[in-house]
GROMACS .gro file of C-alpha atoms in nm:
model
  381
    1MET     CA    1   9.688  -7.437  -2.528
    2PRO     CA    2  10.002  -7.649  -2.530
    3SER     CA    3  10.107  -7.767  -2.186
    4GLY     CA    4  10.457  -7.630  -2.228
    5ARG     CA    5  10.353  -7.269  -2.181
    6SER     CA    6  10.415  -7.095  -1.852
    7SER     CA    7  10.148  -7.039  -1.590
    8ALA     CA    8  10.197  -6.666  -1.631
    9ALA     CA    9  10.085  -6.694  -1.990
   10THR     CA   10   9.769  -6.881  -1.893
   11SER     CA   11   9.660  -6.625  -1.634
   12PHE     CA   12   9.536  -6.388  -1.902
   13HIS     CA   13   9.227  -6.419  -2.120
   14TRP     CA   14   9.368  -6.253  -2.427
   15SER     CA   15   9.030  -6.190  -2.593
   16SER     CA   16   8.958  -5.907  -2.350
   17ALA     CA   17   9.252  -5.715  -2.495
   18PHE     CA   18   9.181  -5.780  -2.861
   19ASP     CA   19   9.027  -5.542  -3.115
   20LEU     CA   20   8.649  -5.536  -3.103
   21GLN     CA   21   8.425  -5.723  -3.341
   22GLY     CA   22   8.693  -5.883  -3.553
   23PRO     CA   23   8.790  -6.250  -3.592
   24ARG     CA   24   8.840  -6.413  -3.258
   25ASP     CA   25   8.810  -6.723  -3.048
   26HIS     CA   26   8.823  -6.735  -2.664
   27GLY     CA   27   8.465  -6.622  -2.606
   28ALA     CA   28   8.478  -6.257  -2.721
   29PRO     CA   29   8.178  -6.074  -2.869
   30SER     CA   30   8.047  -6.226  -3.190
   31LEU     CA   31   7.750  -6.215  -3.423
   32ALA     CA   32   7.636  -6.562  -3.322
   33PRO     CA   33   7.278  -6.580  -3.190
   34VAL     CA   34   7.263  -6.554  -2.813
   35THR     CA   35   6.994  -6.739  -2.615
   36MET     CA   36   6.898  -6.606  -2.274
   37SER     CA   37   6.642  -6.738  -2.029
   38PRO     CA   38   6.405  -6.487  -1.865
   39MET     CA   39   6.568  -6.542  -1.524
   40ALA     CA   40   6.909  -6.451  -1.671
   41VAL     CA   41   6.796  -6.089  -1.683
   42PHE     CA   42   6.819  -6.083  -1.302
   43SER     CA   43   7.154  -6.263  -1.279
   44PRO     CA   44   7.443  -6.099  -1.090
   45ARG     CA   45   7.643  -6.083  -1.414
   46ILE     CA   46   7.374  -5.881  -1.590
   47ALA     CA   47   7.348  -5.654  -1.287
   48SER     CA   48   7.726  -5.603  -1.293
   49ALA     CA   49   7.718  -5.525  -1.665
   50LEU     CA   50   7.441  -5.271  -1.603
   51LEU     CA   51   7.653  -5.114  -1.327
   52THR     CA   52   7.942  -5.087  -1.574
   53LEU     CA   53   7.726  -4.906  -1.829
   54ILE     CA   54   7.590  -4.670  -1.562
   55VAL     CA   55   7.942  -4.587  -1.445
   56SER     CA   56   8.048  -4.529  -1.807
   57ALA     CA   57   7.755  -4.290  -1.853
   58LEU     CA   58   7.839  -4.105  -1.530
   59GLY     CA   59   8.204  -4.071  -1.633
   60GLY     CA   60   8.102  -3.936  -1.972
   61TRP     CA   61   7.855  -3.693  -1.812
   62ILE     CA   62   8.122  -3.558  -1.575
   63PHE     CA   63   8.365  -3.509  -1.865
   64LEU     CA   64   8.086  -3.337  -2.057
   65LEU     CA   65   8.032  -3.093  -1.767
   66LEU     CA   66   8.408  -3.032  -1.754
   67ASP     CA   67   8.402  -2.956  -2.129
   68PHE     CA   68   8.644  -3.235  -2.222
   69PRO     CA   69   8.657  -3.334  -2.591
   70ALA     CA   70   8.495  -3.668  -2.681
   71PRO     CA   71   8.355  -3.684  -2.325
   72TRP     CA   72   8.139  -3.994  -2.355
   73LEU     CA   73   8.432  -4.202  -2.481
   74SER     CA   74   8.721  -4.072  -2.267
   75GLY     CA   75   8.518  -4.014  -1.950
   76GLY     CA   76   8.343  -4.350  -1.974
   77THR     CA   77   8.671  -4.532  -2.033
   78LEU     CA   78   8.842  -4.371  -1.735
   79ALA     CA   79   8.549  -4.431  -1.499
   80VAL     CA   80   8.505  -4.796  -1.599
   81GLY     CA   81   8.881  -4.853  -1.583
   82ILE     CA   82   8.879  -4.743  -1.219
   83LEU     CA   83   8.573  -4.959  -1.150
   84THR     CA   84   8.740  -5.259  -1.310
   85LEU     CA   85   9.063  -5.218  -1.113
   86ALA     CA   86   8.844  -5.223  -0.801
   87SER     CA   87   8.724  -5.570  -0.915
   88ARG     CA   88   8.373  -5.452  -0.991
   89GLY     CA   89   8.159  -5.457  -1.302
   90ALA     CA   90   8.133  -5.693  -1.599
   91ASN     CA   91   8.155  -5.680  -1.977
   92PRO     CA   92   7.839  -5.553  -2.149
   93PRO     CA   93   7.642  -5.834  -2.321
   94ASP     CA   94   7.765  -5.928  -2.667
   95PRO     CA   95   7.445  -5.818  -2.849
   96VAL     CA   96   7.466  -5.475  -2.686
   97VAL     CA   97   7.829  -5.433  -2.794
   98ASN     CA   98   7.752  -5.548  -3.148
   99LEU     CA   99   7.457  -5.310  -3.175
  100ALA     CA  100   7.670  -5.019  -3.052
  101MET     CA  101   7.943  -5.094  -3.307
  102LEU     CA  102   7.682  -5.124  -3.582
  103LEU     CA  103   7.524  -4.788  -3.494
  104LEU     CA  104   7.858  -4.609  -3.459
  105GLY     CA  105   7.969  -4.742  -3.796
  106ALA     CA  106   7.648  -4.616  -3.955
  107SER     CA  107   7.691  -4.278  -3.784
  108MET     CA  108   8.047  -4.233  -3.907
  109GLY     CA  109   7.933  -4.235  -4.269
  110VAL     CA  110   7.801  -3.880  -4.220
  111GLY     CA  111   8.158  -3.750  -4.231
  112VAL     CA  112   8.228  -3.902  -4.573
  113THR     CA  113   8.177  -3.643  -4.846
  114PRO     CA  114   8.287  -3.617  -5.211
  115ASP     CA  115   8.544  -3.355  -5.106
  116ALA     CA  116   8.690  -3.589  -4.845
  117VAL     CA  117   8.716  -3.871  -5.099
  118GLY     CA  118   8.889  -3.634  -5.343
  119GLN     CA  119   9.167  -3.572  -5.091
  120ALA     CA  120   9.264  -3.939  -5.115
  121MET     CA  121   9.513  -3.850  -5.389
  122THR     CA  122   9.754  -3.735  -5.115
  123TRP     CA  123   9.725  -4.059  -4.916
  124PRO     CA  124   9.998  -4.274  -5.080
  125GLY     CA  125  10.265  -4.040  -4.946
  126SER     CA  126  10.093  -4.034  -4.609
  127LEU     CA  127  10.080  -4.414  -4.600
  128LEU     CA  128  10.452  -4.424  -4.674
  129GLY     CA  129  10.505  -4.192  -4.379
  130LEU     CA  130  10.296  -4.428  -4.165
  131PHE     CA  131  10.514  -4.722  -4.270
  132LEU     CA  132  10.829  -4.539  -4.164
  133SER     CA  133  10.673  -4.415  -3.841
  134VAL     CA  134  10.589  -4.769  -3.731
  135PHE     CA  135  10.959  -4.860  -3.741
  136ALA     CA  136  11.043  -4.553  -3.533
  137ILE     CA  137  10.764  -4.619  -3.281
  138VAL     CA  138  10.853  -4.985  -3.230
  139GLY     CA  139  11.230  -4.936  -3.233
  140LEU     CA  140  11.246  -4.640  -2.994
  141SER     CA  141  10.984  -4.777  -2.755
  142ALA     CA  142  11.152  -5.116  -2.739
  143LEU     CA  143  11.491  -4.951  -2.687
  144PHE     CA  144  11.347  -4.752  -2.395
  145LEU     CA  145  11.195  -5.058  -2.228
  146TRP     CA  146  11.511  -5.262  -2.281
  147LYS     CA  147  11.786  -5.014  -2.197
  148VAL     CA  148  11.611  -4.778  -1.956
  149ALA     CA  149  11.344  -4.993  -1.789
  150GLY     CA  150  11.555  -5.309  -1.790
  151TRP     CA  151  11.301  -5.539  -1.956
  152ASP     CA  152  11.432  -5.833  -2.156
  153ARG     CA  153  11.451  -5.778  -2.531
  154ASN     CA  154  11.158  -5.998  -2.635
  155THR     CA  155  10.924  -5.853  -2.375
  156ALA     CA  156  11.029  -5.498  -2.468
  157LEU     CA  157  10.974  -5.569  -2.838
  158TYR     CA  158  10.629  -5.727  -2.809
  159ALA     CA  159  10.513  -5.460  -2.562
  160SER     CA  160  10.611  -5.191  -2.815
  161ILE     CA  161  10.436  -5.322  -3.127
  162PRO     CA  162  10.128  -5.105  -3.193
  163GLY     CA  163   9.800  -5.261  -3.301
  164ALA     CA  164   9.745  -5.618  -3.426
  165MET     CA  165   9.720  -5.722  -3.060
  166PRO     CA  166   9.584  -6.073  -3.128
  167VAL     CA  167   9.891  -6.156  -3.336
  168VAL     CA  168  10.128  -5.986  -3.091
  169MET     CA  169   9.992  -6.176  -2.790
  170MET     CA  170   9.997  -6.512  -2.965
  171MET     CA  171  10.357  -6.462  -3.074
  172ALA     CA  172  10.463  -6.335  -2.732
  173ALA     CA  173  10.321  -6.653  -2.577
  174ASP     CA  174  10.527  -6.863  -2.819
  175SER     CA  175  10.846  -6.684  -2.717
  176ASN     CA  176  11.022  -6.641  -2.384
  177ALA     CA  177  10.862  -6.299  -2.334
  178ASN     CA  178  10.686  -6.209  -2.008
  179VAL     CA  179  10.329  -6.240  -2.138
  180PRO     CA  180  10.148  -6.070  -1.846
  181ARG     CA  181  10.387  -5.774  -1.872
  182VAL     CA  182  10.330  -5.750  -2.249
  183ALA     CA  183   9.952  -5.768  -2.203
  184ILE     CA  184   9.944  -5.500  -1.934
  185ALA     CA  185  10.169  -5.268  -2.136
  186GLN     CA  186   9.950  -5.308  -2.445
  187VAL     CA  187   9.625  -5.250  -2.254
  188LEU     CA  188   9.770  -4.952  -2.067
  189ARG     CA  189   9.867  -4.786  -2.395
  190VAL     CA  190   9.512  -4.811  -2.531
  191PHE     CA  191   9.365  -4.694  -2.200
  192ILE     CA  192   9.595  -4.390  -2.176
  193LEU     CA  193   9.531  -4.303  -2.539
  194VAL     CA  194   9.155  -4.295  -2.495
  195ALA     CA  195   9.182  -4.103  -2.166
  196ILE     CA  196   9.411  -3.821  -2.283
  197MET     CA  197   9.425  -3.824  -2.663
  198PRO     CA  198   9.104  -3.624  -2.720
  199SER     CA  199   9.241  -3.334  -2.514
  200LEU     CA  200   9.584  -3.360  -2.675
  201VAL     CA  201   9.445  -3.364  -3.030
  202SER     CA  202   9.212  -3.074  -2.953
  203ASN     CA  203   9.506  -2.869  -2.825
  204ILE     CA  204   9.697  -2.947  -3.143
  205GLY     CA  205   9.403  -2.817  -3.345
  206GLY     CA  206   9.132  -3.084  -3.366
  207GLY     CA  207   8.808  -3.015  -3.548
  208ALA     CA  208   8.477  -2.943  -3.388
  209PRO     CA  209   8.278  -3.242  -3.263
  210VAL     CA  210   8.067  -3.404  -3.532
  211THR     CA  211   7.716  -3.269  -3.534
  212ALA     CA  212   7.421  -3.372  -3.740
  213PRO     CA  213   7.362  -3.179  -4.063
  214LEU     CA  214   7.054  -2.960  -4.092
  215ARG     CA  215   6.862  -3.216  -4.291
  216THR     CA  216   6.725  -3.508  -4.093
  217GLY     CA  217   6.681  -3.764  -4.369
  218THR     CA  218   6.365  -3.928  -4.495
  219LEU     CA  219   6.204  -4.243  -4.366
  220LEU     CA  220   6.316  -4.423  -4.682
  221GLU     CA  221   6.680  -4.321  -4.620
  222PHE     CA  222   6.666  -4.452  -4.263
  223LEU     CA  223   6.518  -4.777  -4.389
  224ILE     CA  224   6.797  -4.813  -4.647
  225LEU     CA  225   7.058  -4.765  -4.374
  226ALA     CA  226   6.873  -5.000  -4.138
  227VAL     CA  227   6.871  -5.277  -4.399
  228LEU     CA  228   7.210  -5.238  -4.566
  229CYS     CA  229   7.437  -5.149  -4.272
  230PRO     CA  230   7.368  -5.475  -4.083
  231ILE     CA  231   7.427  -5.668  -4.405
  232GLY     CA  232   7.761  -5.494  -4.452
  233ALA     CA  233   7.852  -5.560  -4.089
  234TYR     CA  234   7.769  -5.929  -4.122
  235LEU     CA  235   7.962  -5.973  -4.446
  236ALA     CA  236   8.268  -5.794  -4.304
  237TYR     CA  237   8.257  -6.014  -3.996
  238ARG     CA  238   8.227  -6.332  -4.203
  239LEU     CA  239   8.518  -6.218  -4.420
  240ARG     CA  240   8.723  -6.175  -4.101
  241VAL     CA  241   8.778  -5.803  -4.153
  242PRO     CA  242   8.937  -5.650  -3.840
  243ALA     CA  243   8.669  -5.477  -3.631
  244GLY     CA  244   8.428  -5.628  -3.883
  245VAL     CA  245   8.093  -5.511  -3.741
  246LEU     CA  246   8.212  -5.152  -3.713
  247MET     CA  247   8.399  -5.144  -4.044
  248GLY     CA  248   8.129  -5.320  -4.245
  249SER     CA  249   7.860  -5.083  -4.124
  250PHE     CA  250   8.089  -4.783  -4.178
  251ILE     CA  251   8.178  -4.880  -4.535
  252VAL     CA  252   7.814  -4.924  -4.634
  253SER     CA  253   7.713  -4.598  -4.466
  254ALA     CA  254   8.004  -4.414  -4.628
  255VAL     CA  255   7.906  -4.534  -4.975
  256LEU     CA  256   7.542  -4.440  -4.920
  257HIS     CA  257   7.636  -4.093  -4.796
  258VAL     CA  258   7.898  -4.010  -5.058
  259THR     CA  259   7.658  -4.114  -5.335
  260GLU     CA  260   7.375  -3.929  -5.157
  261VAL     CA  261   7.153  -4.235  -5.173
  262ALA     CA  262   7.088  -4.205  -4.799
  263VAL     CA  263   7.203  -3.891  -4.617
  264ALA     CA  264   7.039  -3.960  -4.283
  265PRO     CA  265   7.238  -3.887  -3.964
  266LEU     CA  266   7.142  -4.091  -3.661
  267PRO     CA  267   6.988  -3.904  -3.365
  268PRO     CA  268   7.254  -3.764  -3.127
  269LEU     CA  269   7.113  -3.966  -2.835
  270VAL     CA  270   7.174  -4.291  -3.025
  271VAL     CA  271   7.537  -4.190  -3.087
  272VAL     CA  272   7.588  -4.094  -2.722
  273LEU     CA  273   7.447  -4.425  -2.597
  274SER     CA  274   7.674  -4.614  -2.836
  275PHE     CA  275   7.979  -4.423  -2.710
  276ILE     CA  276   7.880  -4.509  -2.352
  277VAL     CA  277   7.893  -4.877  -2.447
  278LEU     CA  278   8.229  -4.831  -2.618
  279GLY     CA  279   8.370  -4.653  -2.312
  280ALA     CA  280   8.256  -4.944  -2.098
  281VAL     CA  281   8.419  -5.200  -2.327
  282VAL     CA  282   8.754  -5.016  -2.346
  283GLY     CA  283   8.759  -4.959  -1.969
  284ARG     CA  284   8.694  -5.329  -1.912
  285ARG     CA  285   9.024  -5.414  -2.081
  286PHE     CA  286   9.172  -5.402  -1.732
  287SER     CA  287   8.960  -5.698  -1.624
  288ASN     CA  288   9.261  -5.933  -1.626
  289VAL     CA  289   9.508  -5.692  -1.467
  290ARG     CA  290   9.601  -5.748  -1.105
  291LEU     CA  291   9.620  -5.423  -0.911
  292ARG     CA  292   9.938  -5.529  -0.729
  293GLU     CA  293  10.116  -5.580  -1.062
  294LEU     CA  294  10.051  -5.227  -1.185
  295PRO     CA  295  10.313  -5.022  -0.994
  296ALA     CA  296  10.609  -5.218  -1.133
  297ILE     CA  297  10.479  -5.190  -1.491
  298LEU     CA  298  10.296  -4.857  -1.496
  299VAL     CA  299  10.598  -4.624  -1.502
  300PRO     CA  300  10.794  -4.812  -1.775
  301ALA     CA  301  10.478  -4.858  -1.982
  302PHE     CA  302  10.389  -4.490  -1.953
  303GLY     CA  303  10.745  -4.397  -2.049
  304ALA     CA  304  10.722  -4.618  -2.357
  305PHE     CA  305  10.385  -4.459  -2.438
  306LEU     CA  306  10.543  -4.113  -2.427
  307VAL     CA  307  10.826  -4.228  -2.656
  308ALA     CA  308  10.579  -4.382  -2.903
  309THR     CA  309  10.353  -4.077  -2.900
  310ALA     CA  310  10.647  -3.840  -2.952
  311SER     CA  311  10.766  -4.054  -3.245
  312ALA     CA  312  10.417  -4.048  -3.400
  313LEU     CA  313  10.393  -3.672  -3.351
  314ALA     CA  314  10.733  -3.613  -3.514
  315ALA     CA  315  10.633  -3.822  -3.816
  316ALA     CA  316  10.295  -3.646  -3.832
  317LEU     CA  317  10.463  -3.305  -3.825
  318ALA     CA  318  10.682  -3.399  -4.121
  319VAL     CA  319  10.401  -3.552  -4.329
  320SER     CA  320  10.160  -3.270  -4.246
  321HIS     CA  321  10.414  -3.014  -4.364
  322LEU     CA  322  10.514  -3.201  -4.681
  323LEU     CA  323  10.162  -3.292  -4.794
  324SER     CA  324   9.971  -2.992  -4.650
  325LEU     CA  325   9.744  -3.215  -4.443
  326PRO     CA  326   9.592  -3.113  -4.107
  327LEU     CA  327   9.836  -3.204  -3.831
  328GLU     CA  328   9.572  -3.338  -3.593
  329GLN     CA  329   9.439  -3.567  -3.868
  330VAL     CA  330   9.778  -3.718  -3.949
  331PHE     CA  331   9.871  -3.746  -3.582
  332LEU     CA  332   9.553  -3.939  -3.494
  333ALA     CA  333   9.615  -4.169  -3.792
  334TYR     CA  334   9.976  -4.238  -3.686
  335VAL     CA  335   9.936  -4.268  -3.309
  336PRO     CA  336   9.958  -4.633  -3.194
  337GLY     CA  337   9.609  -4.723  -3.074
  338ALA     CA  338   9.341  -4.987  -3.118
  339LEU     CA  339   9.188  -4.988  -3.466
  340GLU     CA  340   8.822  -4.932  -3.385
  341THR     CA  341   8.891  -4.696  -3.093
  342MET     CA  342   9.103  -4.454  -3.298
  343ILE     CA  343   8.851  -4.446  -3.585
  344LEU     CA  344   8.567  -4.370  -3.346
  345MET     CA  345   8.778  -4.108  -3.170
  346ALA     CA  346   8.831  -3.936  -3.505
  347PHE     CA  347   8.456  -3.935  -3.559
  348ALA     CA  348   8.393  -3.792  -3.210
  349LEU     CA  349   8.652  -3.516  -3.261
  350GLY     CA  350   8.531  -3.412  -3.606
  351ILE     CA  351   8.840  -3.547  -3.785
  352ASP     CA  352   8.810  -3.734  -4.118
  353PRO     CA  353   8.731  -4.093  -4.011
  354VAL     CA  354   8.804  -4.230  -4.359
  355TYR     CA  355   9.163  -4.103  -4.353
  356VAL     CA  356   9.222  -4.225  -3.999
  357GLY     CA  357   9.049  -4.556  -4.068
  358ILE     CA  358   9.249  -4.633  -4.383
  359HIS     CA  359   9.578  -4.565  -4.203
  360GLN     CA  360   9.490  -4.756  -3.888
  361MET     CA  361   9.364  -5.047  -4.099
  362ALA     CA  362   9.680  -5.043  -4.312
  363ARG     CA  363   9.897  -5.066  -4.002
  364PHE     CA  364   9.683  -5.343  -3.851
  365VAL     CA  365   9.682  -5.557  -4.166
  366GLY     CA  366  10.047  -5.486  -4.244
  367LEU     CA  367  10.162  -5.587  -3.896
  368ALA     CA  368   9.938  -5.894  -3.891
  369LEU     CA  369  10.087  -6.013  -4.221
  370LEU     CA  370  10.450  -5.916  -4.168
  371LEU     CA  371  10.506  -5.987  -3.798
  372PRO     CA  372  10.504  -6.369  -3.825
  373LEU     CA  373  10.751  -6.355  -4.114
  374VAL     CA  374  10.980  -6.104  -3.942
  375MET     CA  375  10.982  -6.292  -3.611
  376LYS     CA  376  11.041  -6.625  -3.785
  377SER     CA  377  11.344  -6.480  -3.964
  378ARG     CA  378  11.464  -6.323  -3.639
  379ARG     CA  379  11.460  -6.659  -3.459
  380LYS     CA  380  11.677  -6.809  -3.731
  381LEU     CA  381  11.950  -6.548  -3.684
   0.00000   0.00000   0.00000
């Protein structure tokens, strides 16, 4: 890192806030082989990671008892977030996270049917609506943080850009923006989304949770998935696809299911365990947030979240009406969240993960490609 950057910028390890299983540096989870000595199993770090997973499971179980939607994801995230703010816990080991993403990607393919693929004819108009909604979300959120909360313009702008967090954080560090404030605002948005979005979407009219079809699949079908999904995950990772492990496994599983080559849903227990890991990982995004910094940022960041969510809902209402698409499906595709988290939330809520995934991916890639050009032109003005 160049020496000219401020100490505030260096106090954050950005990789903890980035999208899971995509291209990264800074020591985030990867597919690289991991060597571990036998004594490492008993290390304090492993014990802390185990505590984090247990807390995630307990949070999910409590939300399940309270009949919350997507309980293992939202409950686990909230519980681990509280644990992390108390300076306890640790990130789950990289191989565990990779395995969970691989299994969730394979599980999501169950929701891909020929009928769902046939509905893709309506997506160009929906993608156009997404493009317009991003301008509304960024513009109105930044205006709120700038005019109402009193943040400087650069900090307000970078804190309001949804998705593409690696690019946003790098660019914020190269500007005069308050990098810690941007990082906390971005992480808070993802945390709040995972904590409350399942209930909100269900109240709007979300589908029933995904359940396994009546057929269980043959041994051959499971073997096909077990061989091809890891290959797809590896190729997507090597090609630097965002959330590569998840998306690569999902794409392979989707193709196998829609062609009926392998229609084999994973056991529900495997899916639940994978969501427990995901809840732990999302909750740990607060690992670089200082508790004393939260009060001054929490209220403005939550206000900006409400503005962004209202903007996404307004756009979703219009597109849902014009294209006769389910409102909860369009809303979850438009809401500004982390790529892999929103796709998995769609799967957990019984909403078409292909539709949500295509839209979230389009926003991620579009922002990653356009932001550097837009900001470069802005600095010249």
